[in-house]
Coordinates of C-alpha atoms in Angstrom, one line a residue:
Chain A
V1 CA 64.2 99.0 75.3
R2 CA 64.7 99.4 79.0
V3 CA 68.4 99.4 79.9
V4 CA 70.4 99.1 83.1
L5 CA 73.9 100.6 82.5
A6 CA 77.1 100.2 84.5
E7 CA 79.9 102.4 83.5
D8 CA 82.4 104.1 85.8
S9 CA 83.3 107.0 83.5
V10 CA 80.8 109.7 84.0
L11 CA 81.5 111.1 80.5
L12 CA 80.7 107.8 78.8
R13 CA 77.8 107.0 81.1
E14 CA 76.1 110.2 80.2
G15 CA 77.0 109.9 76.6
I16 CA 75.4 106.5 76.3
V17 CA 72.3 107.6 78.3
R18 CA 71.9 110.5 75.9
L19 CA 72.4 108.4 72.9
L20 CA 69.9 105.7 73.9
A21 CA 67.4 108.4 74.8
E22 CA 67.8 109.9 71.3
F23 CA 66.6 106.7 69.8
G24 CA 63.7 106.2 72.2
H25 CA 65.4 103.8 74.6
E26 CA 65.3 104.3 78.3
V27 CA 68.1 103.8 80.8
V28 CA 66.3 102.9 84.0
E29 CA 69.4 102.8 86.1
A30 CA 72.9 104.0 85.5
L31 CA 75.6 102.8 88.0
G32 CA 79.2 103.7 88.4
S33 CA 80.4 100.3 89.6
A34 CA 79.6 96.7 89.2
N35 CA 79.0 95.7 92.8
L36 CA 75.3 96.7 92.9
L37 CA 74.6 95.7 89.3
L38 CA 73.1 92.3 90.0
E39 CA 70.6 93.8 92.5
A40 CA 69.7 96.5 90.0
V41 CA 69.0 93.9 87.3
I42 CA 66.9 91.9 89.7
K43 CA 65.0 95.0 90.8
Y44 CA 64.3 96.6 87.4
E45 CA 64.2 93.4 85.2
P46 CA 65.5 95.4 82.2
D47 CA 65.5 94.2 78.6
L48 CA 69.2 94.7 78.4
T49 CA 72.1 95.3 80.8
I50 CA 75.1 97.2 79.4
V51 CA 78.3 96.8 81.4
D52 CA 81.8 98.1 81.1
V53 CA 84.6 95.5 81.8
R54 CA 86.9 97.6 83.8
M55 CA 85.4 99.3 86.8
P56 CA 86.1 100.1 90.4
P57 CA 87.3 99.0 92.8
S58 CA 90.1 96.9 91.2
F59 CA 89.9 98.2 87.6
T60 CA 90.4 94.7 86.2
D61 CA 87.5 92.7 84.8
E62 CA 84.8 93.0 87.5
G63 CA 82.3 94.2 84.9
L64 CA 82.8 91.0 82.9
R65 CA 82.5 88.9 86.1
A66 CA 79.3 90.7 87.0
A67 CA 78.0 90.0 83.5
L68 CA 78.8 86.3 83.8
Q69 CA 77.1 86.2 87.2
I70 CA 74.0 87.9 85.9
R71 CA 73.9 85.3 83.1
R72 CA 74.3 82.5 85.6
Q73 CA 71.5 83.7 87.9
L74 CA 69.1 85.1 85.3
P75 CA 69.6 83.0 82.2
A76 CA 67.0 85.0 80.3
A77 CA 68.7 88.4 80.9
S78 CA 70.4 89.9 77.9
V79 CA 73.9 91.4 78.5
L80 CA 76.0 93.7 76.4
V81 CA 79.6 94.0 77.5
L82 CA 81.6 97.0 76.5
S83 CA 85.4 97.3 76.8
Q84 CA 88.4 99.5 75.8
Y85 CA 90.0 96.4 74.4
V86 CA 88.5 93.0 73.3
E87 CA 89.8 89.6 74.1
E88 CA 88.6 86.4 72.4
R89 CA 88.9 84.7 75.7
Y90 CA 86.2 87.0 77.2
A91 CA 84.0 86.5 74.2
Q92 CA 84.3 82.7 74.7
E93 CA 83.4 83.1 78.4
L94 CA 80.3 85.1 77.5
I95 CA 79.2 82.6 74.8
A96 CA 79.8 79.7 77.2
S97 CA 77.5 81.4 79.8
G98 CA 74.5 80.9 77.6
S99 CA 73.6 81.5 74.0
Q100 CA 70.8 84.0 74.2
G101 CA 71.1 87.8 74.2
V102 CA 74.8 88.4 74.5
G103 CA 77.1 91.0 73.1
Y104 CA 80.7 92.1 73.4
L105 CA 81.8 95.3 71.7
L106 CA 84.7 97.7 71.8
K107 CA 83.6 100.9 73.5
E108 CA 84.3 103.1 70.5
R109 CA 81.6 101.2 68.5
V110 CA 79.2 103.3 70.5
A111 CA 80.3 106.1 68.3
D112 CA 78.9 104.4 65.2
V113 CA 75.6 105.4 66.6
R114 CA 73.2 103.6 64.3
E115 CA 75.1 100.3 64.3
F116 CA 75.4 100.5 68.1
V117 CA 71.7 101.1 68.6
E118 CA 71.0 98.2 66.2
A119 CA 73.3 96.0 68.3
V120 CA 71.5 97.1 71.5
E121 CA 68.1 96.2 70.0
R122 CA 69.4 92.9 68.7
V123 CA 70.9 91.8 71.9
A124 CA 67.9 93.0 73.9
S125 CA 65.7 90.8 71.8
G126 CA 67.8 87.7 72.4
G127 CA 70.3 88.1 69.5
S128 CA 74.0 88.6 69.7
A129 CA 76.6 91.2 68.8
F130 CA 80.3 90.4 68.7
D131 CA 82.9 93.0 67.9
P132 CA 84.4 92.7 64.4
E133 CA 87.9 92.7 66.0
V134 CA 87.1 89.6 68.0
I135 CA 85.6 87.9 65.0
R136 CA 88.6 88.8 62.8
H137 CA 90.9 87.1 65.3
V138 CA 88.6 84.1 65.5
I139 CA 88.4 83.7 61.7
S140 CA 92.1 84.4 61.1
R141 CA 93.0 81.7 63.6
S142 CA 90.7 79.2 61.8
R143 CA 91.8 80.1 58.4
G144 CA 93.7 76.8 58.1
L145 CA 90.6 74.7 58.7
S146 CA 89.5 72.7 55.6
G147 CA 86.0 74.2 55.6
V148 CA 87.2 77.8 56.1
S149 CA 90.0 77.6 53.6
S150 CA 87.6 76.7 50.8
L151 CA 85.6 79.9 51.3
T152 CA 85.9 82.7 48.8
P153 CA 87.0 86.1 50.1
R154 CA 83.5 87.4 49.7
E155 CA 82.1 84.4 51.7
L156 CA 84.7 85.1 54.4
D157 CA 83.4 88.6 54.7
V158 CA 79.8 87.3 55.0
L159 CA 81.0 84.7 57.5
A160 CA 82.5 87.5 59.7
L161 CA 79.3 89.5 59.6
I162 CA 77.2 86.4 60.5
A163 CA 79.6 85.7 63.4
E164 CA 79.2 89.3 64.6
G165 CA 75.5 88.6 64.9
R166 CA 74.2 90.6 62.0
S167 CA 70.9 89.9 60.4
N168 CA 70.6 89.1 56.7
G169 CA 69.3 92.5 56.0
A170 CA 72.1 94.2 57.9
I171 CA 74.7 92.0 56.1
A172 CA 73.1 93.0 52.7
K173 CA 73.3 96.6 53.6
A174 CA 76.9 96.4 54.9
M175 CA 78.0 94.7 51.7
F176 CA 75.9 96.7 49.3
V177 CA 74.2 93.6 47.9
S178 CA 70.7 92.3 47.8
D179 CA 69.1 90.1 50.5
G180 CA 68.9 87.3 48.0
A181 CA 72.6 87.4 47.3
V182 CA 73.4 87.3 51.0
E183 CA 71.1 84.2 51.4
K184 CA 73.0 82.5 48.5
H185 CA 76.3 83.2 50.2
I186 CA 75.1 81.9 53.5
T187 CA 73.8 78.7 52.0
S188 CA 77.1 78.1 50.3
I189 CA 79.1 78.9 53.5
F190 CA 77.0 76.5 55.6
M191 CA 77.5 73.8 53.0
K192 CA 81.2 74.3 52.9
L193 CA 81.5 74.2 56.7
G194 CA 79.3 71.2 56.9
L195 CA 76.7 73.0 59.1
A196 CA 73.0 72.3 59.0
P197 CA 71.2 75.3 57.4
N198 CA 69.5 77.3 60.1
D199 CA 66.9 79.9 59.6
A200 CA 66.9 81.3 63.2
E201 CA 69.5 84.0 63.0
H202 CA 70.7 83.7 66.5
R203 CA 71.2 80.0 66.4
R204 CA 73.0 80.5 63.2
V205 CA 75.5 82.8 64.9
M206 CA 76.1 80.3 67.6
A207 CA 76.6 77.4 65.2
V208 CA 79.2 79.4 63.3
L209 CA 81.0 80.5 66.4
A210 CA 81.0 77.0 67.8
F211 CA 82.4 75.7 64.5
L212 CA 85.2 78.3 64.5
R213 CA 86.0 77.8 68.1
D214 CA 86.0 74.0 68.4
S215 CA 87.3 72.7 65.1
Chain B
M1 CA 129.6 113.6 107.1
A2 CA 130.7 110.4 108.7
E3 CA 133.2 110.0 106.0
R4 CA 134.7 113.4 106.7
I5 CA 135.0 112.6 110.4
A6 CA 136.7 109.3 109.5
Q7 CA 139.1 111.2 107.3
Q8 CA 139.9 113.7 110.0
Q9 CA 140.4 110.9 112.5
Y10 CA 142.7 109.2 110.0
G11 CA 144.7 112.4 109.6
C12 CA 145.1 112.7 113.4
M13 CA 146.3 109.1 113.6
R14 CA 149.0 109.8 111.1
L15 CA 150.2 112.8 113.1
V16 CA 150.4 110.9 116.3
N17 CA 151.5 107.7 114.7
M18 CA 154.0 106.8 117.3
K19 CA 151.6 107.6 120.1
F20 CA 149.0 105.5 118.4
R21 CA 151.4 102.6 118.1
S22 CA 152.2 102.6 121.8
L23 CA 148.6 103.0 122.5
R24 CA 147.9 100.0 120.3
V25 CA 150.3 97.8 122.3
V26 CA 148.6 98.9 125.5
K27 CA 145.1 98.3 124.1
Q28 CA 146.0 94.9 122.7
S29 CA 147.7 93.9 125.9
G30 CA 144.6 95.0 127.7
L31 CA 142.6 92.6 125.5
L32 CA 144.9 89.7 126.0
V33 CA 145.1 90.2 129.8
S34 CA 141.4 90.7 130.2
N35 CA 141.0 87.5 128.2
L36 CA 141.7 85.6 131.4
A37 CA 138.8 87.1 133.3
F38 CA 136.4 86.5 130.5
G39 CA 137.9 83.1 129.7
V40 CA 137.3 81.9 133.3
L41 CA 133.8 83.5 133.3
W42 CA 132.8 82.0 130.0
F43 CA 134.2 78.6 130.9
T44 CA 132.3 78.6 134.2
W45 CA 129.2 79.8 132.5
V46 CA 129.3 77.2 129.8
G47 CA 130.5 74.4 132.1
V48 CA 127.9 75.0 134.7
L49 CA 124.9 75.5 132.4
L50 CA 125.9 72.8 130.0
S51 CA 126.4 70.2 132.7
L52 CA 123.2 71.3 134.4
G53 CA 121.3 71.0 131.1
I54 CA 122.9 67.7 130.0
G55 CA 122.8 66.2 133.5
S56 CA 119.1 66.9 133.8
L57 CA 118.1 65.9 130.3
L58 CA 116.0 63.1 131.7
M59 CA 114.1 65.7 133.9
I60 CA 111.4 67.9 132.5
Y61 CA 113.6 71.0 132.8
G62 CA 116.7 69.6 131.2
I63 CA 115.8 70.5 127.6
P64 CA 114.7 74.1 128.4
V65 CA 117.9 74.6 130.4
L66 CA 120.0 73.3 127.5
A67 CA 118.0 75.5 125.1
L68 CA 118.6 78.6 127.2
T69 CA 122.3 77.6 127.4
V70 CA 122.6 77.5 123.7
R71 CA 120.8 80.9 123.5
S72 CA 123.3 82.3 125.9
G73 CA 126.0 81.3 123.5
R74 CA 124.9 84.3 121.4
V75 CA 125.2 86.6 124.4
I76 CA 128.8 85.4 124.9
G77 CA 129.5 86.1 121.3
A78 CA 127.9 89.6 121.5
I79 CA 129.9 90.6 124.6
D80 CA 133.2 89.4 123.3
R81 CA 132.6 91.0 119.8
R82 CA 132.1 94.2 121.7
R83 CA 135.3 93.7 123.8
L84 CA 137.2 93.0 120.6
Q85 CA 135.9 96.3 119.1
L86 CA 136.8 98.2 122.2
F87 CA 140.4 96.9 122.6
A88 CA 141.4 96.0 119.0
D89 CA 139.1 98.3 116.9
V90 CA 137.9 95.3 115.0
A91 CA 134.2 95.2 114.2
L92 CA 133.2 91.6 113.4
E93 CA 130.1 91.1 111.3
P94 CA 127.5 89.7 113.8
P95 CA 125.8 86.5 112.7
A96 CA 122.3 86.9 111.3
H97 CA 119.6 87.5 113.9
K98 CA 117.5 84.3 114.3
Q99 CA 113.7 84.7 114.1
M100 CA 112.4 82.6 116.9
P101 CA 109.1 80.9 116.3
S102 CA 106.2 81.2 118.7
G103 CA 105.1 78.1 120.7
V104 CA 107.1 76.3 123.2
F105 CA 108.3 73.3 121.2
P106 CA 109.1 75.1 118.0
W107 CA 111.0 77.6 120.1
L108 CA 113.0 74.9 121.9
R109 CA 113.8 73.1 118.7
A110 CA 114.9 76.4 117.1
A111 CA 117.0 77.3 120.1
L112 CA 118.7 73.9 120.2
S113 CA 119.5 73.8 116.5
D114 CA 121.0 77.3 116.6
K115 CA 124.5 76.9 115.2
V116 CA 125.5 80.4 116.2
G117 CA 124.6 79.6 119.9
W118 CA 126.6 76.4 119.9
K119 CA 129.6 78.1 118.3
G120 CA 129.4 80.8 121.1
L121 CA 129.5 78.0 123.7
A122 CA 132.5 76.4 121.9
Y123 CA 134.2 79.7 122.0
G124 CA 133.5 79.9 125.7
V125 CA 135.3 76.6 126.2
V126 CA 138.3 77.2 123.9
M127 CA 138.8 80.6 125.6
L128 CA 140.0 79.2 128.9
P129 CA 143.3 77.6 127.7
W130 CA 143.8 80.3 125.2
S131 CA 143.2 83.1 127.7
V132 CA 145.6 81.5 130.2
L133 CA 148.2 81.4 127.5
T134 CA 147.7 85.0 126.4
F135 CA 147.5 86.3 129.9
A136 CA 150.7 84.5 130.9
V137 CA 152.7 85.5 127.9
V138 CA 151.7 89.2 128.1
V139 CA 152.1 89.6 131.8
V140 CA 155.5 87.8 131.8
L141 CA 156.8 89.8 128.9
W142 CA 155.7 93.1 130.3
A143 CA 157.1 92.2 133.7
L144 CA 160.4 91.0 132.2
G145 CA 160.8 94.0 129.9
V146 CA 159.9 96.7 132.3
G147 CA 161.7 95.0 135.2
A148 CA 164.9 94.5 133.3
V149 CA 165.0 98.0 131.8
T150 CA 164.4 99.5 135.2
A151 CA 167.0 97.3 137.0
P152 CA 169.5 100.2 137.4
L153 CA 166.8 102.2 139.1
Y154 CA 166.0 99.3 141.4
D155 CA 169.7 98.9 142.1
W156 CA 170.1 102.5 143.0
A157 CA 167.1 102.4 145.3
L158 CA 168.4 99.5 147.3
P159 CA 169.5 100.6 150.8
N160 CA 172.9 98.9 150.7
G161 CA 173.5 99.9 147.1
V162 CA 174.2 96.4 145.9
M163 CA 171.8 93.9 144.5
S164 CA 172.5 90.2 144.7
F165 CA 171.4 87.0 143.0
D166 CA 171.3 84.3 145.6
S167 CA 174.9 83.4 146.4
F168 CA 176.3 85.6 143.7
T169 CA 176.8 89.2 144.4
P170 CA 178.4 91.1 141.6
S171 CA 180.7 93.9 142.4
G172 CA 182.7 96.5 140.6
W173 CA 182.7 96.2 136.8
E174 CA 180.7 92.9 137.0
H175 CA 178.0 94.9 138.7
V176 CA 177.9 97.4 135.9
G177 CA 178.0 94.7 133.3
V178 CA 175.1 92.8 134.8
L179 CA 173.0 96.0 134.9
A180 CA 173.9 96.8 131.3
A181 CA 173.0 93.3 130.2
L182 CA 169.6 93.5 132.0
V183 CA 168.9 96.9 130.3
V184 CA 169.8 95.4 126.9
V185 CA 167.6 92.3 127.4
G186 CA 164.7 94.4 128.8
A187 CA 164.9 96.8 125.9
G188 CA 164.9 93.9 123.5
V189 CA 161.8 92.4 125.1
L190 CA 160.0 95.8 125.1
L191 CA 160.9 96.2 121.4
A192 CA 159.7 92.7 120.5
L193 CA 156.6 93.1 122.7
P194 CA 154.4 95.0 120.1
M195 CA 155.0 92.3 117.5
I196 CA 154.3 89.4 119.9
V197 CA 151.2 91.1 121.3
N198 CA 150.1 91.9 117.8
F199 CA 150.6 88.4 116.7
L200 CA 148.6 87.1 119.7
T201 CA 145.8 89.6 119.0
T202 CA 145.6 88.6 115.4
T203 CA 145.3 85.0 116.4
H204 CA 142.6 86.0 118.9
I205 CA 140.7 87.9 116.2
G206 CA 141.0 84.9 113.9
L207 CA 139.6 82.7 116.7
S208 CA 136.7 85.1 117.3
R209 CA 136.0 85.5 113.7
S210 CA 135.7 81.8 113.1
L211 CA 133.4 81.2 116.1
L212 CA 131.6 84.5 116.7
S213 CA 131.1 85.9 113.3
V214 CA 129.8 84.9 109.9
G215 CA 132.0 82.9 107.4
Q216 CA 133.2 84.5 104.2
T217 CA 130.7 82.3 102.3
E218 CA 127.8 83.4 104.4
L219 CA 128.9 87.0 104.1
L220 CA 128.9 86.7 100.3
E221 CA 125.5 84.9 100.4
R222 CA 124.2 87.8 102.5
K223 CA 125.5 90.3 100.0
V224 CA 124.0 88.3 97.1
G225 CA 120.7 88.3 99.0
D226 CA 120.8 92.0 99.4
L227 CA 121.6 92.6 95.8
N228 CA 118.8 90.2 94.7
R229 CA 116.4 92.1 96.9
S230 CA 117.3 95.5 95.6
R231 CA 117.2 94.1 92.0
N232 CA 113.8 92.7 92.5
A233 CA 112.6 95.8 94.1
S234 CA 113.6 97.9 91.1
A235 CA 112.0 95.4 88.8
A236 CA 108.8 95.5 90.8
A237 CA 108.9 99.3 90.8
A238 CA 109.3 99.5 87.1
E239 CA 106.4 97.0 86.7
T240 CA 104.2 99.1 89.0
E241 CA 105.0 102.2 87.0
R242 CA 104.1 100.5 83.7
R243 CA 100.8 99.5 85.2
R244 CA 100.1 103.0 86.4
I245 CA 100.8 104.4 82.9
E246 CA 98.6 101.7 81.4
R247 CA 95.8 102.6 83.8
D248 CA 96.1 106.3 83.3
L249 CA 95.9 105.9 79.5
H250 CA 93.1 103.4 79.8
D251 CA 90.9 105.1 82.3
G252 CA 91.8 108.7 81.4
T253 CA 92.8 109.5 77.8
Q254 CA 91.1 106.6 76.1
Q255 CA 87.8 107.1 77.9
R256 CA 87.9 110.8 77.0
L257 CA 88.5 110.1 73.4
T258 CA 85.7 107.5 73.3
G259 CA 83.4 110.1 74.9
I260 CA 84.3 112.6 72.1
A261 CA 83.7 109.9 69.4
I262 CA 80.3 109.2 70.9
D263 CA 79.4 112.9 71.0
L264 CA 80.5 113.3 67.4
G265 CA 78.3 110.3 66.5
I266 CA 75.3 111.9 68.1
A267 CA 76.1 115.2 66.4
R268 CA 76.3 113.4 63.0
E269 CA 72.9 111.9 63.5
R270 CA 71.4 115.2 64.3
L271 CA 73.1 116.8 61.3
S272 CA 71.8 114.2 58.9
E273 CA 68.3 115.2 59.9
V274 CA 69.1 118.8 59.1
G275 CA 70.8 117.8 55.9
D276 CA 74.0 119.8 56.1
E277 CA 76.1 117.5 53.9
Q278 CA 79.4 119.5 54.2
A279 CA 79.3 119.5 58.0
R280 CA 78.5 115.8 58.1
V281 CA 81.6 115.0 56.0
L282 CA 83.7 117.1 58.4
I283 CA 82.3 115.3 61.4
D284 CA 82.8 111.9 59.7
R285 CA 86.4 112.8 59.2
A286 CA 86.8 114.0 62.8
Q287 CA 85.2 110.8 64.1
E288 CA 87.4 108.6 62.0
G289 CA 90.4 110.5 63.3
V290 CA 89.3 110.0 66.9
K291 CA 88.6 106.3 66.3
E292 CA 92.1 105.8 64.8
A293 CA 93.6 107.6 67.7
I294 CA 91.7 105.3 70.1
A295 CA 92.9 102.2 68.2
E296 CA 96.5 103.4 68.2
L297 CA 96.3 104.2 71.8
R298 CA 95.0 100.7 72.5
D299 CA 97.9 99.2 70.7
L300 CA 100.3 101.4 72.6
V301 CA 98.8 100.5 75.9
R302 CA 98.9 96.8 75.0
G303 CA 102.6 97.3 74.3
I304 CA 103.2 98.9 77.7
H305 CA 101.2 96.4 79.7
P306 CA 98.3 94.2 78.3
A307 CA 95.3 94.4 80.6
I308 CA 94.5 90.7 80.1
L309 CA 97.8 89.8 81.7
T310 CA 96.6 91.4 85.0
D311 CA 93.1 90.0 84.6
R312 CA 93.7 86.4 83.5
G313 CA 97.4 85.7 83.8
L314 CA 100.2 84.6 81.5
E315 CA 98.6 81.9 79.5
A316 CA 95.6 84.0 78.5
A317 CA 97.8 87.0 77.6
I318 CA 100.1 84.8 75.5
S319 CA 97.1 83.2 73.8
S320 CA 95.8 86.7 73.0
L321 CA 99.1 87.6 71.7
A322 CA 99.2 84.5 69.5
V323 CA 95.8 85.4 68.0
R324 CA 97.2 88.8 67.1
T325 CA 100.2 87.4 65.3
S326 CA 100.0 87.1 61.5
I327 CA 101.4 83.5 61.5
D328 CA 99.9 80.4 63.1
V329 CA 101.0 80.2 66.7
E330 CA 100.0 77.3 68.9
V331 CA 100.1 77.9 72.6
S332 CA 100.3 75.1 75.1
S333 CA 100.6 75.5 78.8
D334 CA 100.5 73.6 82.1
L335 CA 100.7 76.8 84.2
K336 CA 97.7 76.6 86.5
R337 CA 98.5 79.4 89.0
R338 CA 99.2 83.1 89.0
L339 CA 102.8 84.3 89.4
E340 CA 104.4 87.5 90.6
P341 CA 103.5 90.4 88.3
T342 CA 107.1 91.0 87.4
V343 CA 107.6 87.4 86.4
E344 CA 104.4 87.2 84.4
S345 CA 105.3 90.5 82.7
A346 CA 108.9 89.4 81.9
A347 CA 107.7 86.1 80.4
Y348 CA 105.0 87.8 78.4
F349 CA 107.3 90.4 76.9
A350 CA 109.9 87.8 76.1
V351 CA 107.4 85.8 74.1
A352 CA 106.1 89.0 72.5
E353 CA 109.7 89.9 71.4
A354 CA 110.4 86.4 70.2
L355 CA 107.2 86.3 68.1
T356 CA 108.0 89.7 66.7
N357 CA 111.4 88.3 65.6
V358 CA 109.8 85.2 64.2
M359 CA 107.5 87.4 62.0
K360 CA 110.2 89.8 61.0
H361 CA 113.2 87.7 60.2
G362 CA 112.5 84.0 60.6
G363 CA 110.7 83.4 57.3
A364 CA 108.5 81.1 59.5
T365 CA 104.9 80.1 58.8
T366 CA 104.1 78.5 62.2
A367 CA 105.4 78.7 65.7
T368 CA 104.7 77.0 69.0
V369 CA 104.9 78.5 72.5
T370 CA 105.2 76.1 75.3
I371 CA 104.8 77.3 78.9
R372 CA 106.0 74.8 81.6
D373 CA 105.5 75.3 85.3
L374 CA 108.5 73.5 86.9
G375 CA 107.6 74.6 90.4
E376 CA 110.6 76.7 91.3
T377 CA 111.1 77.9 87.8
L378 CA 109.0 78.8 84.8
E379 CA 110.1 77.7 81.4
V380 CA 108.8 79.2 78.2
E381 CA 109.9 77.9 74.8
I382 CA 109.3 79.5 71.5
R383 CA 110.0 77.4 68.4
D384 CA 109.4 78.2 64.8
N385 CA 109.9 76.6 61.4
G386 CA 111.9 79.5 59.9
V387 CA 115.4 79.8 58.5
G388 CA 117.2 80.4 61.7
G389 CA 120.4 82.5 62.1
A390 CA 119.1 84.5 65.0
S391 CA 121.6 85.6 67.6
V392 CA 121.9 88.0 70.6
L393 CA 123.4 91.1 69.0
P394 CA 124.2 94.3 70.8
G395 CA 121.2 96.7 70.6
G396 CA 119.1 93.9 69.1
G397 CA 115.7 92.8 70.3
L398 CA 117.1 89.6 71.8
E399 CA 119.6 91.6 73.8
G400 CA 116.8 93.8 75.2
M401 CA 114.9 90.6 76.1
Q402 CA 118.0 89.2 77.8
A403 CA 118.4 92.4 79.8
R404 CA 114.8 92.4 80.9
L405 CA 115.0 88.8 81.9
N406 CA 118.3 89.3 83.8
G407 CA 116.5 92.0 85.7
V408 CA 114.3 89.4 87.4
G409 CA 116.9 86.6 87.6
G410 CA 115.9 84.9 84.4
R411 CA 117.9 83.4 81.6
L412 CA 117.7 83.4 77.8
D413 CA 118.9 80.6 75.6
V414 CA 118.8 80.9 71.8
V415 CA 119.6 78.0 69.5
S416 CA 119.2 79.1 65.9
P417 CA 121.5 77.4 63.4
D418 CA 121.6 78.7 59.8
G419 CA 118.8 77.0 58.0
G420 CA 116.7 76.9 61.1
P421 CA 114.7 76.2 63.0
T422 CA 115.0 78.8 65.8
H423 CA 114.4 77.7 69.4
V424 CA 114.3 80.3 72.1
K425 CA 114.1 79.2 75.7
V426 CA 113.3 81.5 78.6
T427 CA 113.8 80.4 82.1
L428 CA 112.6 82.4 85.1
P429 CA 112.4 81.9 88.8
C430 CA 108.7 81.7 89.7
A431 CA 109.1 83.5 93.1
L432 CA 111.4 86.3 93.7
S433 CA 114.0 85.5 96.3

């Protein structure tokens, strides 16, 4: 995977570059601010852009704004947003900017090296990766919905993992069950929520998120 | 330093009290006598300029002349306030300086509608009769007093040794009696003089105060304005400081910890290739510790100042807060603009405190937060379906909220009957005055 990275902290920038290199991914450009990011993305056409939310000059949300701008101008580009804190609002803005190849994770998830690299690969190939913390909030807010309230605790866990963007295999591994068991859970969840069964993993995520957000 | 000088001066005054008193009569008399010159000057000034301005109103230059005349009313005021300070040691609070707009017509309009200027002109007119009166009284009394008291001297200096009043020429004991009577009358006048002069001066000060200075109400308003400004400044300073701390923690400590966590993650991967199980467990533990520290720090930072409040404003921050609350919180808002950081921050933390209370004590399962933009003020209401009984207690959370709101000119109303529900209303001025 070829990556363009924008992160103002030298420490983290080098850490991420090192980490991705370890797993055979290449960071073709590493920037310290967001203002030249779009140009770099246009120039290098990377498989994935990783961007920090807070960056100079104003240290607010310029990274997120840059990410949204990239998604607007280059709808096919995949973007993974990292942040010290996660806000559901920002996740919604990212989802609304297009449904392909989008991720939003807490920075410290980078430390769970394997899962992070998995997320990088997933988003780069058009999938999604949303932070468990965001998903937890989304789900807890929709707990009162008729569909969600009828889910078993186990199914709620699976729902959360689907919403995070994980594949069946990854869900099975995370829950220490077989792929078949996961599939059974997923079928049951989709039935209870009244969603059409969907084999494409990415569209499945979006369907779940849309359901949780809108209803 | 200035205080010490003032004290010393005061001490000196006490020592030479008598001298000071006689000096005061002289100074006050000077004021009242000089009144005439200024009264005539001001009356002429105002009379000529005003009639010139009004008389030529139909001409093109009438209005500018009138405007300048009104402006000159301020000059009259300034000069006579200075005179008052010189002669009577009374420093009148000058009226507020008027910021004149640029552009000819706005300037003219501002000049013509300047109350202070018009009052200065009125003072110039009133001064004429008043100054004639003060001049006459003071001059006559001084002349009478000094003249009568010094009558024996005058009598002695006369060439033929006898003074006469028209047809009556006193002689012998009569002569002595008349002189004695004159001395007594003169002494009486001189003794009464300080009181009369002081009375006239006080009246003059009153006249000047009402026309050349600011009213008591305006003075109080000015003080309130000053206090408001200093209060807002300290609220803003505290807010800036909170943001600085938040930024330092966010961009400093938190980044550093995240860097450590990442390095530990990489180290773990390398170790699992080598297969040192014990070291891997240790690194796992270290990494968990760092991640917990990061999470704790994140909560702490959010408590100091949530980043989303700066990034997206009040509604977004309160929605984010609602999501993090363990009960169902519905947020509705018609606020479409960004407010001053101190106002947003005060409103946010009021809601945070209210929701904390709801979770802790209220026994509630749902709550609503309503944000209303009323133009001048912002109204935030927090209602729950709990058991009520909340009140503002010393040292309690609600009292802290009240203090913080008062710091930015806001108000807190709590209605919480036993049995519930609780209704907390926060009212804040949108702009800091």
